[in-house]
CSV table of C-alpha atoms in Angstrom, one decimal:
chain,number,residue,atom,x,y,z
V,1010,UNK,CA,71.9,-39.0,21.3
V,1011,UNK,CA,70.3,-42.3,20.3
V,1012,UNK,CA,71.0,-43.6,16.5
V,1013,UNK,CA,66.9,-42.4,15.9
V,1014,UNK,CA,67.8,-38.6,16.6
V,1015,UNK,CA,71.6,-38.4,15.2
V,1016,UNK,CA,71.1,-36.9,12.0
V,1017,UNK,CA,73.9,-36.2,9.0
V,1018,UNK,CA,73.6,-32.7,10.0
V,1019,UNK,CA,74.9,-33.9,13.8
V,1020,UNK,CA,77.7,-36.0,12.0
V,1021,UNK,CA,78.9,-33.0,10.2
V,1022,UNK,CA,78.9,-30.6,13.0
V,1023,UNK,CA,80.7,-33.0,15.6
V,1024,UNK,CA,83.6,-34.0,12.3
V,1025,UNK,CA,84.0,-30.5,11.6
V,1026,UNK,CA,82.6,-30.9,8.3
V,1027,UNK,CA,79.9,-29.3,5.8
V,1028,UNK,CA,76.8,-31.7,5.6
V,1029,UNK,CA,78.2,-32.8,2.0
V,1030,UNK,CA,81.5,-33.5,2.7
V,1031,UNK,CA,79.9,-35.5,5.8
V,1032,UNK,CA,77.8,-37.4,2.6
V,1033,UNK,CA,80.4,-37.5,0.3
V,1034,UNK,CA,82.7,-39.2,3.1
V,1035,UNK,CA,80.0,-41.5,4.7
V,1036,UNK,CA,78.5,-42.7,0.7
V,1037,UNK,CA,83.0,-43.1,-0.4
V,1038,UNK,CA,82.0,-40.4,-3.1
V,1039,UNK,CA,83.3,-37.1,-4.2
V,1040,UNK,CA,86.9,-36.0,-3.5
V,1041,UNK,CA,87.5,-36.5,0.1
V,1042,UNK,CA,90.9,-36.8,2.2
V,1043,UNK,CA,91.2,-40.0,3.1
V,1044,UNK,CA,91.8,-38.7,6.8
V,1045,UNK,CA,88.4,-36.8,6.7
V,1046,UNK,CA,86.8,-39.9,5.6
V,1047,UNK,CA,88.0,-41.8,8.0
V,1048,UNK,CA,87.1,-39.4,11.2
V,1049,UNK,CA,83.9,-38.8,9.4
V,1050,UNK,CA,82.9,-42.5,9.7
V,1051,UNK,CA,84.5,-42.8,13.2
V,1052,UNK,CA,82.1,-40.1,13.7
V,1053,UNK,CA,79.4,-41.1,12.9
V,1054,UNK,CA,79.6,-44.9,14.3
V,1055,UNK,CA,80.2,-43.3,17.8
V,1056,UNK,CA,77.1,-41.2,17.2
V,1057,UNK,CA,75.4,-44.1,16.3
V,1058,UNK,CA,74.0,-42.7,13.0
V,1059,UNK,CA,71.8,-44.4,10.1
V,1060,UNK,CA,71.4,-43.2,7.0
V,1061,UNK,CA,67.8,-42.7,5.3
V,1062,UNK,CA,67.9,-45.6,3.1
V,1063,UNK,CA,64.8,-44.0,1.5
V,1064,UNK,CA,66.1,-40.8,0.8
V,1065,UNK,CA,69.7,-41.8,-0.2
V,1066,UNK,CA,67.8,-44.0,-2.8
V,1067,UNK,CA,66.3,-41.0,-4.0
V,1068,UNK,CA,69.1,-39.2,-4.3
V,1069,UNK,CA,71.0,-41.7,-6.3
V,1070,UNK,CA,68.5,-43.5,-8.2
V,1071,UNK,CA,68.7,-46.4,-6.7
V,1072,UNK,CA,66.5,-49.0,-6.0
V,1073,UNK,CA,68.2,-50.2,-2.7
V,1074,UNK,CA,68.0,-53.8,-3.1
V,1075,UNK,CA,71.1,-56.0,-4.4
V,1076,UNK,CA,69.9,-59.3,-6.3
V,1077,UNK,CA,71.6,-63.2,-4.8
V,1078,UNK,CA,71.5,-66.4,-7.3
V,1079,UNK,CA,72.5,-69.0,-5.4
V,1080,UNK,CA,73.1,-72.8,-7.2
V,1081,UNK,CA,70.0,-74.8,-7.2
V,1082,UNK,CA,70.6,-77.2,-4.3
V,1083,UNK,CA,71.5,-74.2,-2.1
V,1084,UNK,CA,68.2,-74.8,-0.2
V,1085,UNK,CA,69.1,-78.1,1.6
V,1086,UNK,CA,72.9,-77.4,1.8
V,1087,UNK,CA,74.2,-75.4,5.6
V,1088,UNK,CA,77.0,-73.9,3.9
V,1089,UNK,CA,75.0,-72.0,1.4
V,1090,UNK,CA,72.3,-70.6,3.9
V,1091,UNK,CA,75.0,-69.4,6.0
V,1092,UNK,CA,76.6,-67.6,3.2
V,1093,UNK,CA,73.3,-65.9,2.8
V,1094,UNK,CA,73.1,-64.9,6.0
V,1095,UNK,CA,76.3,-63.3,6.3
V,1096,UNK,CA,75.8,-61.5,2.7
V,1097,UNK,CA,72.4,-59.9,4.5
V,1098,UNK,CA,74.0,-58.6,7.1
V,1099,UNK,CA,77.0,-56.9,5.1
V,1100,UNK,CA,74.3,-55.8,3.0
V,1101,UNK,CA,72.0,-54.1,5.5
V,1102,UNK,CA,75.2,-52.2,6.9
V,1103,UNK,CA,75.2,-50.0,3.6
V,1104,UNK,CA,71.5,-49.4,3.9
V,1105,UNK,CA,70.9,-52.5,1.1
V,1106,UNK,CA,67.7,-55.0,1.4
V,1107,UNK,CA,69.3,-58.5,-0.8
V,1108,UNK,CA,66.5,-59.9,-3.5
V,1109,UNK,CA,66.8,-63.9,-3.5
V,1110,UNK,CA,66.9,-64.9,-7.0
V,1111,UNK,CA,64.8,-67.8,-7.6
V,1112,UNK,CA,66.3,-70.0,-10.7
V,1113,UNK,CA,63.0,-69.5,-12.8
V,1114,UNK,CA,63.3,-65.2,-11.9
V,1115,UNK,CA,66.4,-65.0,-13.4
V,1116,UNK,CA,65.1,-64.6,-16.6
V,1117,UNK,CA,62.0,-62.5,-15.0
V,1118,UNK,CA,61.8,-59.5,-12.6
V,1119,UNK,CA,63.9,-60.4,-9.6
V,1120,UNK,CA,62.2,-62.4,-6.7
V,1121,UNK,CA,59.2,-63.4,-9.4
V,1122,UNK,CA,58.3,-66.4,-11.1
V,1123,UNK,CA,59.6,-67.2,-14.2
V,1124,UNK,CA,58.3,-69.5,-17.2
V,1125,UNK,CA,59.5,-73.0,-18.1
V,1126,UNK,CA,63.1,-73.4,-16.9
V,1127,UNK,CA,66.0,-75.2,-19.2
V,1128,UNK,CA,68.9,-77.2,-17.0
V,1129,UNK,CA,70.3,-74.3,-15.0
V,1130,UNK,CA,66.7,-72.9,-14.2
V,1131,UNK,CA,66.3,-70.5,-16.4
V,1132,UNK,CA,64.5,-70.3,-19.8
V,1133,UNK,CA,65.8,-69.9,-22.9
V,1134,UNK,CA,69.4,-68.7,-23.2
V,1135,UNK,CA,69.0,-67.1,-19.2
V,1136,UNK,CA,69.0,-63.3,-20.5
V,1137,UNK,CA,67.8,-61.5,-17.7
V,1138,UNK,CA,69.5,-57.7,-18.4
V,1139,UNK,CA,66.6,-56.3,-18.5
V,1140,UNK,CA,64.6,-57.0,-15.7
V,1141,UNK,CA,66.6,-57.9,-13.1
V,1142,UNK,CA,69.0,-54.6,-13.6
V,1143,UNK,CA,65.9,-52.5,-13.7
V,1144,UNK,CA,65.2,-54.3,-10.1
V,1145,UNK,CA,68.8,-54.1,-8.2
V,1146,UNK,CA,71.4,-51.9,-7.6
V,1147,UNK,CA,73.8,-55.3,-8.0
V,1148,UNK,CA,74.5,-58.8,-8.2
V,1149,UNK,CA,75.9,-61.6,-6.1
V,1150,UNK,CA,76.3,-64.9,-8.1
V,1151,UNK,CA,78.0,-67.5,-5.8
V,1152,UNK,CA,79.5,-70.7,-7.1
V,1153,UNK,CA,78.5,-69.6,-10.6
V,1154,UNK,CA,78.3,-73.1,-13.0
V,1155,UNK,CA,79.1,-72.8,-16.7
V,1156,UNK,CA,76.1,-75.4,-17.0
V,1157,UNK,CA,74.0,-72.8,-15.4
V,1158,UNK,CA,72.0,-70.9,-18.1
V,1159,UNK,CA,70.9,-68.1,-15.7
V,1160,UNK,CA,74.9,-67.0,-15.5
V,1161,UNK,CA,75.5,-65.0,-18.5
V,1162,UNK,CA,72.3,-63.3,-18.8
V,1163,UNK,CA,73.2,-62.3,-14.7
V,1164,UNK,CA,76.8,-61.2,-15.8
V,1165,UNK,CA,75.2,-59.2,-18.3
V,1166,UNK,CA,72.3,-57.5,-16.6
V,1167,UNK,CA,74.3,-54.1,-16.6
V,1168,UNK,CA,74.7,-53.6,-13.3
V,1169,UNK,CA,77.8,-54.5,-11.0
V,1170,UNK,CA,78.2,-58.1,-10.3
V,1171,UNK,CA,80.3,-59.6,-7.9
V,1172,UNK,CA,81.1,-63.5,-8.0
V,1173,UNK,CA,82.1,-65.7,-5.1
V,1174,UNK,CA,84.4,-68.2,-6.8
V,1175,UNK,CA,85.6,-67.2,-10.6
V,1176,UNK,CA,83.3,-68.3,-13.5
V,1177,UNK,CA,85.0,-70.6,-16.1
V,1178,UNK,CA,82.7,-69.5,-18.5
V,1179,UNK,CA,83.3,-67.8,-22.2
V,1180,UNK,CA,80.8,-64.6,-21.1
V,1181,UNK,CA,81.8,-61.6,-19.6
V,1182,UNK,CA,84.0,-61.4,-16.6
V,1183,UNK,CA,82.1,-60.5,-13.7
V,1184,UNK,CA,82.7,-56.7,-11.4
V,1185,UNK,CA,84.7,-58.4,-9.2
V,1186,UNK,CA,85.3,-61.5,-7.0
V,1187,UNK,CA,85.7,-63.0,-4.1
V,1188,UNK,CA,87.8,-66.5,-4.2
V,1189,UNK,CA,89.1,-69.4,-1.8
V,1190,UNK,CA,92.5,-71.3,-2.5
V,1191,UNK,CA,90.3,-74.7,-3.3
V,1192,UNK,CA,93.2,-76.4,-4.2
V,1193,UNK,CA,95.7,-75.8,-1.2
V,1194,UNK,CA,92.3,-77.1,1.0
V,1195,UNK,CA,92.1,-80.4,-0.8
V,1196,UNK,CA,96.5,-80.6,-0.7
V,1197,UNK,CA,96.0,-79.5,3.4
V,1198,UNK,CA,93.7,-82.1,3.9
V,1199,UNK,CA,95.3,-85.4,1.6
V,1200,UNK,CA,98.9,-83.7,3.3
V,1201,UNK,CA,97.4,-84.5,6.8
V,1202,UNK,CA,95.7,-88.1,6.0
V,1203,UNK,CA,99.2,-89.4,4.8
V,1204,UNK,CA,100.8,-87.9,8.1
V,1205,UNK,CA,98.5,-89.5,10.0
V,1206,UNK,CA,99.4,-93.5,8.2
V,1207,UNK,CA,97.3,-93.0,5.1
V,1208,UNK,CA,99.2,-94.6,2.0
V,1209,UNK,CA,96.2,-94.9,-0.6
V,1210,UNK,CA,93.5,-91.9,-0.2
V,1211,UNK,CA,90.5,-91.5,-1.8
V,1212,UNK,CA,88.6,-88.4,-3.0
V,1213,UNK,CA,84.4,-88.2,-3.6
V,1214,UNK,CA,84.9,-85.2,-5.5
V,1215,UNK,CA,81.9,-83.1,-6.7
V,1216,UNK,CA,80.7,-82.7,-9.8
V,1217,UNK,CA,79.8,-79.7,-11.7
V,1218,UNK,CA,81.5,-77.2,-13.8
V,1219,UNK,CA,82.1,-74.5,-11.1
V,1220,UNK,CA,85.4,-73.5,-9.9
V,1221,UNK,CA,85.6,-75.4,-6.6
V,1222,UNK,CA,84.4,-78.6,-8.5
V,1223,UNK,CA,87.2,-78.3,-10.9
V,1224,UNK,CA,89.5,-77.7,-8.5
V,1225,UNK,CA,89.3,-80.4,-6.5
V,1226,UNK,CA,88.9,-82.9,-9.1
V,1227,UNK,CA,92.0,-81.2,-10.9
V,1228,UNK,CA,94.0,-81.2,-7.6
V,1229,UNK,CA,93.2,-84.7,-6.4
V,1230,UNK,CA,95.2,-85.8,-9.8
V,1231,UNK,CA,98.2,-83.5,-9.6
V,1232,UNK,CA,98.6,-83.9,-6.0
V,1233,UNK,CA,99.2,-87.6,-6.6
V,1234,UNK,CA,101.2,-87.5,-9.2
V,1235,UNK,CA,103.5,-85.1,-7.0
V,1236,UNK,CA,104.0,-87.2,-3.9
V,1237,UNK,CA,104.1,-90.7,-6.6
V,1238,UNK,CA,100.8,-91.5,-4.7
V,1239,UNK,CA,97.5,-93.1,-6.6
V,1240,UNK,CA,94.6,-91.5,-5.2
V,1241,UNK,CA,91.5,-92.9,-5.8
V,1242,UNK,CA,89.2,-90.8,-7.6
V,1243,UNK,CA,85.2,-91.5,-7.6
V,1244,UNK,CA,82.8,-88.6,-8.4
V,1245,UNK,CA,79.7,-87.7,-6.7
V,1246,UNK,CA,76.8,-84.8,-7.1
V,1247,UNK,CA,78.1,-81.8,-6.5
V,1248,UNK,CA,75.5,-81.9,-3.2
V,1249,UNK,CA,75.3,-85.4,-2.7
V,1250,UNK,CA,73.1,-86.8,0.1
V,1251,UNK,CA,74.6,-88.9,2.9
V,1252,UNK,CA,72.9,-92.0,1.4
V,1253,UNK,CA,75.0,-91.5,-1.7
V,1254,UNK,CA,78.1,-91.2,-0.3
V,1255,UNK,CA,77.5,-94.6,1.4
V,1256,UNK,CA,76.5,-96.1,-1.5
V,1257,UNK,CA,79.9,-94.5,-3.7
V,1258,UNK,CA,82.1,-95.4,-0.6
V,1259,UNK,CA,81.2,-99.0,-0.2
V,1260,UNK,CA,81.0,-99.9,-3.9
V,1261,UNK,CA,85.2,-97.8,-3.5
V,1262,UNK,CA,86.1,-100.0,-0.4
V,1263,UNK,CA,84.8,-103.3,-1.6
V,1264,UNK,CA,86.6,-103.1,-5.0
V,1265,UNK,CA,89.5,-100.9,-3.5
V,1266,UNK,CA,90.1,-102.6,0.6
V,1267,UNK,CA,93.3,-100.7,0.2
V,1268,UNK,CA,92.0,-97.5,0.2
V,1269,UNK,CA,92.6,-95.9,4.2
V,1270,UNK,CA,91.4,-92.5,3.9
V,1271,UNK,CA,88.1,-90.7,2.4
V,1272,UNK,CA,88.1,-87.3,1.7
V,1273,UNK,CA,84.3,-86.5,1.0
V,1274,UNK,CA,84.3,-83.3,-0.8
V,1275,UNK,CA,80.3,-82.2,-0.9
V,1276,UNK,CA,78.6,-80.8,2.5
V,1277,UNK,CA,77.0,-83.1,4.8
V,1278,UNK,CA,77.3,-86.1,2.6
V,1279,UNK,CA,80.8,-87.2,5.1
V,1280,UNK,CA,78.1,-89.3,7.7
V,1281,UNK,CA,77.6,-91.5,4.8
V,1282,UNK,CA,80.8,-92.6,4.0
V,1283,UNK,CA,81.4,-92.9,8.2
V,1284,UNK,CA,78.2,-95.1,8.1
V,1285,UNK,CA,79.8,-98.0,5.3
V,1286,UNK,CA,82.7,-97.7,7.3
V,1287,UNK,CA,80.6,-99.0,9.7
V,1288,UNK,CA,79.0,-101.6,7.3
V,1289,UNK,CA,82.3,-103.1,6.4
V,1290,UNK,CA,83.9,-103.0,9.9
V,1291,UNK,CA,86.5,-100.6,8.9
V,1292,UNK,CA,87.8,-98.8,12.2
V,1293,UNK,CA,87.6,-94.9,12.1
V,1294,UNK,CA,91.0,-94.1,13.7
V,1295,UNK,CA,94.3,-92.8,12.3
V,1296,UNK,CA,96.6,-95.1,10.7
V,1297,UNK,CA,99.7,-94.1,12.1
V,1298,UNK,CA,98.7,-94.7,15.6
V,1299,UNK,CA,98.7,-98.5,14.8
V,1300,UNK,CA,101.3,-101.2,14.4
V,1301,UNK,CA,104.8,-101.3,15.7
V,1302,UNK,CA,107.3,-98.6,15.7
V,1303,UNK,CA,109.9,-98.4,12.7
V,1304,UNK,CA,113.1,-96.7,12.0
V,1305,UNK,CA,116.3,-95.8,14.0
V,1306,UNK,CA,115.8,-96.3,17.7
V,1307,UNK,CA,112.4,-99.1,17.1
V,1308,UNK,CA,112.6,-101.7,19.5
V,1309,UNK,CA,113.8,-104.9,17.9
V,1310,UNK,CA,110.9,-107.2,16.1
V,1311,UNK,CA,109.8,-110.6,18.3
V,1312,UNK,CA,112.1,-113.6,17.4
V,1313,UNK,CA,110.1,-116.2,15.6
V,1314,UNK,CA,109.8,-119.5,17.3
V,1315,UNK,CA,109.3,-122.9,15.3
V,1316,UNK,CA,106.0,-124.1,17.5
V,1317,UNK,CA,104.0,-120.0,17.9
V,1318,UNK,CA,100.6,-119.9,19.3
V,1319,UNK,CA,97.9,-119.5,16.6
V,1320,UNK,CA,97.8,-115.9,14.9
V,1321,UNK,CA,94.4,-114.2,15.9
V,1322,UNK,CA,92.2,-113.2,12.7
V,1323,UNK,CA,93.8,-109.8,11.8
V,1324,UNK,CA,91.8,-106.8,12.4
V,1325,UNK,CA,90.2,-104.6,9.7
V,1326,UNK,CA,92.5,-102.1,8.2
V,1327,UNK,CA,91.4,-98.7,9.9
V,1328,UNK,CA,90.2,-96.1,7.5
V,1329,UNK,CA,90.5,-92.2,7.7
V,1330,UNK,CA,87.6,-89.9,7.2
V,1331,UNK,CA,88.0,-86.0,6.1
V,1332,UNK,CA,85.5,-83.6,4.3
V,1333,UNK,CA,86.0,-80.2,2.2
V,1334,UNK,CA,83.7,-78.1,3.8
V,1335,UNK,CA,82.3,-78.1,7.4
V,1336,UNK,CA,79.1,-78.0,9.0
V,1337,UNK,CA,76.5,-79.4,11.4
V,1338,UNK,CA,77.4,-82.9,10.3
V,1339,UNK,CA,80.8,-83.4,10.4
V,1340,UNK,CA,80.8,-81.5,14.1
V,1341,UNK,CA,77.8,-83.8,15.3
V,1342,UNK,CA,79.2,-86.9,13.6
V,1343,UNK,CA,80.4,-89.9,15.8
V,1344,UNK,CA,83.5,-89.7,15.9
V,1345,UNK,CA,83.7,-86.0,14.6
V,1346,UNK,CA,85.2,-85.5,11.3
V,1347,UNK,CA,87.9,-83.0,10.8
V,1348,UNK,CA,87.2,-80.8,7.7
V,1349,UNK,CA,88.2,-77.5,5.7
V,1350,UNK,CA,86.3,-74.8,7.5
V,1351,UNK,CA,85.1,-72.4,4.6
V,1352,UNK,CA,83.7,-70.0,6.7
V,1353,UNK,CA,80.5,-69.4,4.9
V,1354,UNK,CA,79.3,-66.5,6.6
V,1355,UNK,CA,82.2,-64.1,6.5
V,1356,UNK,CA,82.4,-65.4,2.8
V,1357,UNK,CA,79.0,-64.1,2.3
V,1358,UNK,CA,80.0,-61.0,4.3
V,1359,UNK,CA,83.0,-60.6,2.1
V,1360,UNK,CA,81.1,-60.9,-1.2
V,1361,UNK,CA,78.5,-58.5,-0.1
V,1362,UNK,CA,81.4,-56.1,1.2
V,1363,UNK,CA,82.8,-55.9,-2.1
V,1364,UNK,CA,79.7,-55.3,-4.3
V,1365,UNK,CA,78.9,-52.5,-1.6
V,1366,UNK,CA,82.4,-51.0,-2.0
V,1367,UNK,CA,82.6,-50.8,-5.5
V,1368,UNK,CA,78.7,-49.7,-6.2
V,1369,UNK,CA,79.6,-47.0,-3.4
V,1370,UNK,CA,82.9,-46.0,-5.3
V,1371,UNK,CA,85.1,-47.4,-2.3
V,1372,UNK,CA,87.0,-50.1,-4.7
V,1373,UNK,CA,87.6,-50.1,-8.4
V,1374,UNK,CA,86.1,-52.7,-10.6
V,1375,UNK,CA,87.6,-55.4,-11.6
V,1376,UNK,CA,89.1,-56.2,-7.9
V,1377,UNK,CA,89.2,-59.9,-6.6
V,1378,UNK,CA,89.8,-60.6,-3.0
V,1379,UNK,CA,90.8,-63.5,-1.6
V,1380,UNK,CA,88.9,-65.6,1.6
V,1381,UNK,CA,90.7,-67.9,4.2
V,1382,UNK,CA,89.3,-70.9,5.3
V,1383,UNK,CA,90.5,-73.1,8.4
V,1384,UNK,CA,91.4,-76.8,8.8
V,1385,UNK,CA,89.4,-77.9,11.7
V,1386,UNK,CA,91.1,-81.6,13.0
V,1387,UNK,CA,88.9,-84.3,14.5
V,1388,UNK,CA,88.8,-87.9,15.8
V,1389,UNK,CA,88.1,-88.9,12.7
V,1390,UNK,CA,91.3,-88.6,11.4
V,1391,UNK,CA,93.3,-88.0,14.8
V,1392,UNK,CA,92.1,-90.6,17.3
V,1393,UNK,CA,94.3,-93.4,18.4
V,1394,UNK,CA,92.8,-97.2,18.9
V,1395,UNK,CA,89.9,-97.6,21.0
């Protein structure tokens, strides 16, 4: 039986089921046993079966389509078009095409055009209830800003909206959630600079009003004031361009030499601060790989001699490099830089997984789950001198 002759009829039959408890089990509606559910989706993914998205539509009044608002610089940012690629595919697994919200629609039909926009891209106060509920079954609103004007019209559109980070907002709470641990990525990575010979950090944090921004500029403070460490604090757009990391990180070095480590919060922007590195002649290579040996058991330091040979010019202090979220650049960079792997794509999978389980029934409202992300090490922060 191939997946374009298995009907629900065949799922039924080979369960042990009637055809509706087959629909009730494979949709996570009606009262089903939790055990039947189960073998009834086992079922039917050995089978190979699809649902009629056209039909189930019918049948539920749906309009098969879930809506995605994306911040406005999501078009030139990896991390953001991965996300959306992983939210697809979740999506298309419950039979659900995903509507690309376009900052002007928002206030529009969904995937229109919209009139003249206000900050966040929307006009007006960024009402969009109407219109965009009357267009999809759901919402996914990722990295949602409070300076964003589209936001509370989207978490009021009467339909189930599911967020990936929390919105600091005053509007209403969203569906449901999906959220990183921002601040124990920006702690792991300042954590791992200062075991690697870093005494005076600095952080590019991003701008914005959205949860992660806040985060990290909230934990780069509190973090040094735990370990009695002044961390340099510069801000940056929340998707600055390499060019303007270089420009923040040179003007931070030439005022601040004693800075050794740069944690460059927004995506892609690290091969900038790598490249005034560069300018200034500041090594890229971990600090505590240099210099001789202290504490019990260090070999003794040379005896100083009236008539010594000239000291040689010492060498530029070496600087650490680290970014909050991973991607083409900091892999391709030379040296590589280590950085917080978000995972976008299983992010986006994650948020589309919950918006699907709780419009199917599957999960109650007002659920928020939580997303790992990885700290990927590099040379950048872990080679020894050349």
């Amino acid at each position: 039986m191939t997946s374009r002759t298995v009907t629900l009829l065949d799922v039924a039959r080979t369960a042990g089921v009637s055809k509706s408890t087959a629909s009730d089990a494979l949709q996570g509606s009606g009262r089903v046993a939790e055990a039947t559910r189960d073998r009834v989706r086992a079922v039917a993914e050995e089978l190979g079966y699809r649902p009629n998205s056209a039909a189930r539509r019918l049948r539920r009044a749906s309009t098969g389509a879930i809506g995605l608002h994306l911040p406005q610089t999501a078009t030139r940012l990896d991390y953001y078009m991965n996300l959306a690629f992983g939210a697809v595919a979740r999506a298309q697994e419950d039979g659900f095409d995903v509507v690309l919200l376009a900052p002007a629609s928002t206030t529009g039909s969904a995937g229109g055009t919209g009139g003249a926009t206000g900050p966040g891209g929307a006009s007006g106060s960024g009402r969009a209830s109407g219109p965009v509920a009357s267009r999809v079954d759901g919402l996914l609103v990722i990295d949602p800003e409070v300076g964003d004007s589209a936001v509370p019209g989207l978490l009021d559109a009467g339909v189930p909206v599911v967020t990936g980070e929390r919105y600091l907002g005053p509007t209403a709470a969203p569906t449901g959630a999906v959220i990183c641990d921002n601040a124990a990525s920006l702690t792991a990575l300042l954590d791992h600079v200062t075991a690697r010979g870093a005494r005076r950090p600095a952080v590019l944090a991003p701008a914005g009003t959205s949860a992660w921004a806040t985060a990290l500029r909230a934990t780069a403070a509190s973090w040094g004031q735990e370990h009695g460490v002044d961390v340099a604090l510069r801000t940056v757009p929340f998707a600055a361009t390499p060019g303007e990391a270089e420009e923040t990180t040179l003007a931070l070095l030439r005022a601040d030499p004693a800075v050794d480590a740069v944690i460059c919060a927004p995506d892609g922007a690290a091969p900038g601060v790598l490249r005034a590195a560069g300018t200034l002649g500041r090594p890229v290579r971990a600090a505590g790989t240099l210099g001789r040996p202290v504490g019990p058991g260090a070999p003794p330091a040379a005896t100083t001699h009236s008539r010594e040979a000239p000291k040689a010019p010492k060498a530029p202090a070496p600087l650490l490099v680290a970014s909050c979220v991973d991607g083409t650049a900091t892999r391709s960079a030379e040296p590589p830089v280590t950085a917080v792997d978000l995972r976008p794509a299983a992010y986006g999978r994650a948020c589309a997984e919950l918006l699907c389980d709780i419009l199917a029934g599957r999960t109650p409202p007002d659920t928020v789950r939580r997303h790992a992300w990885a700290l990927e090490t590099r040379a950048s922060t872990t080679a020894g001198p050349a």
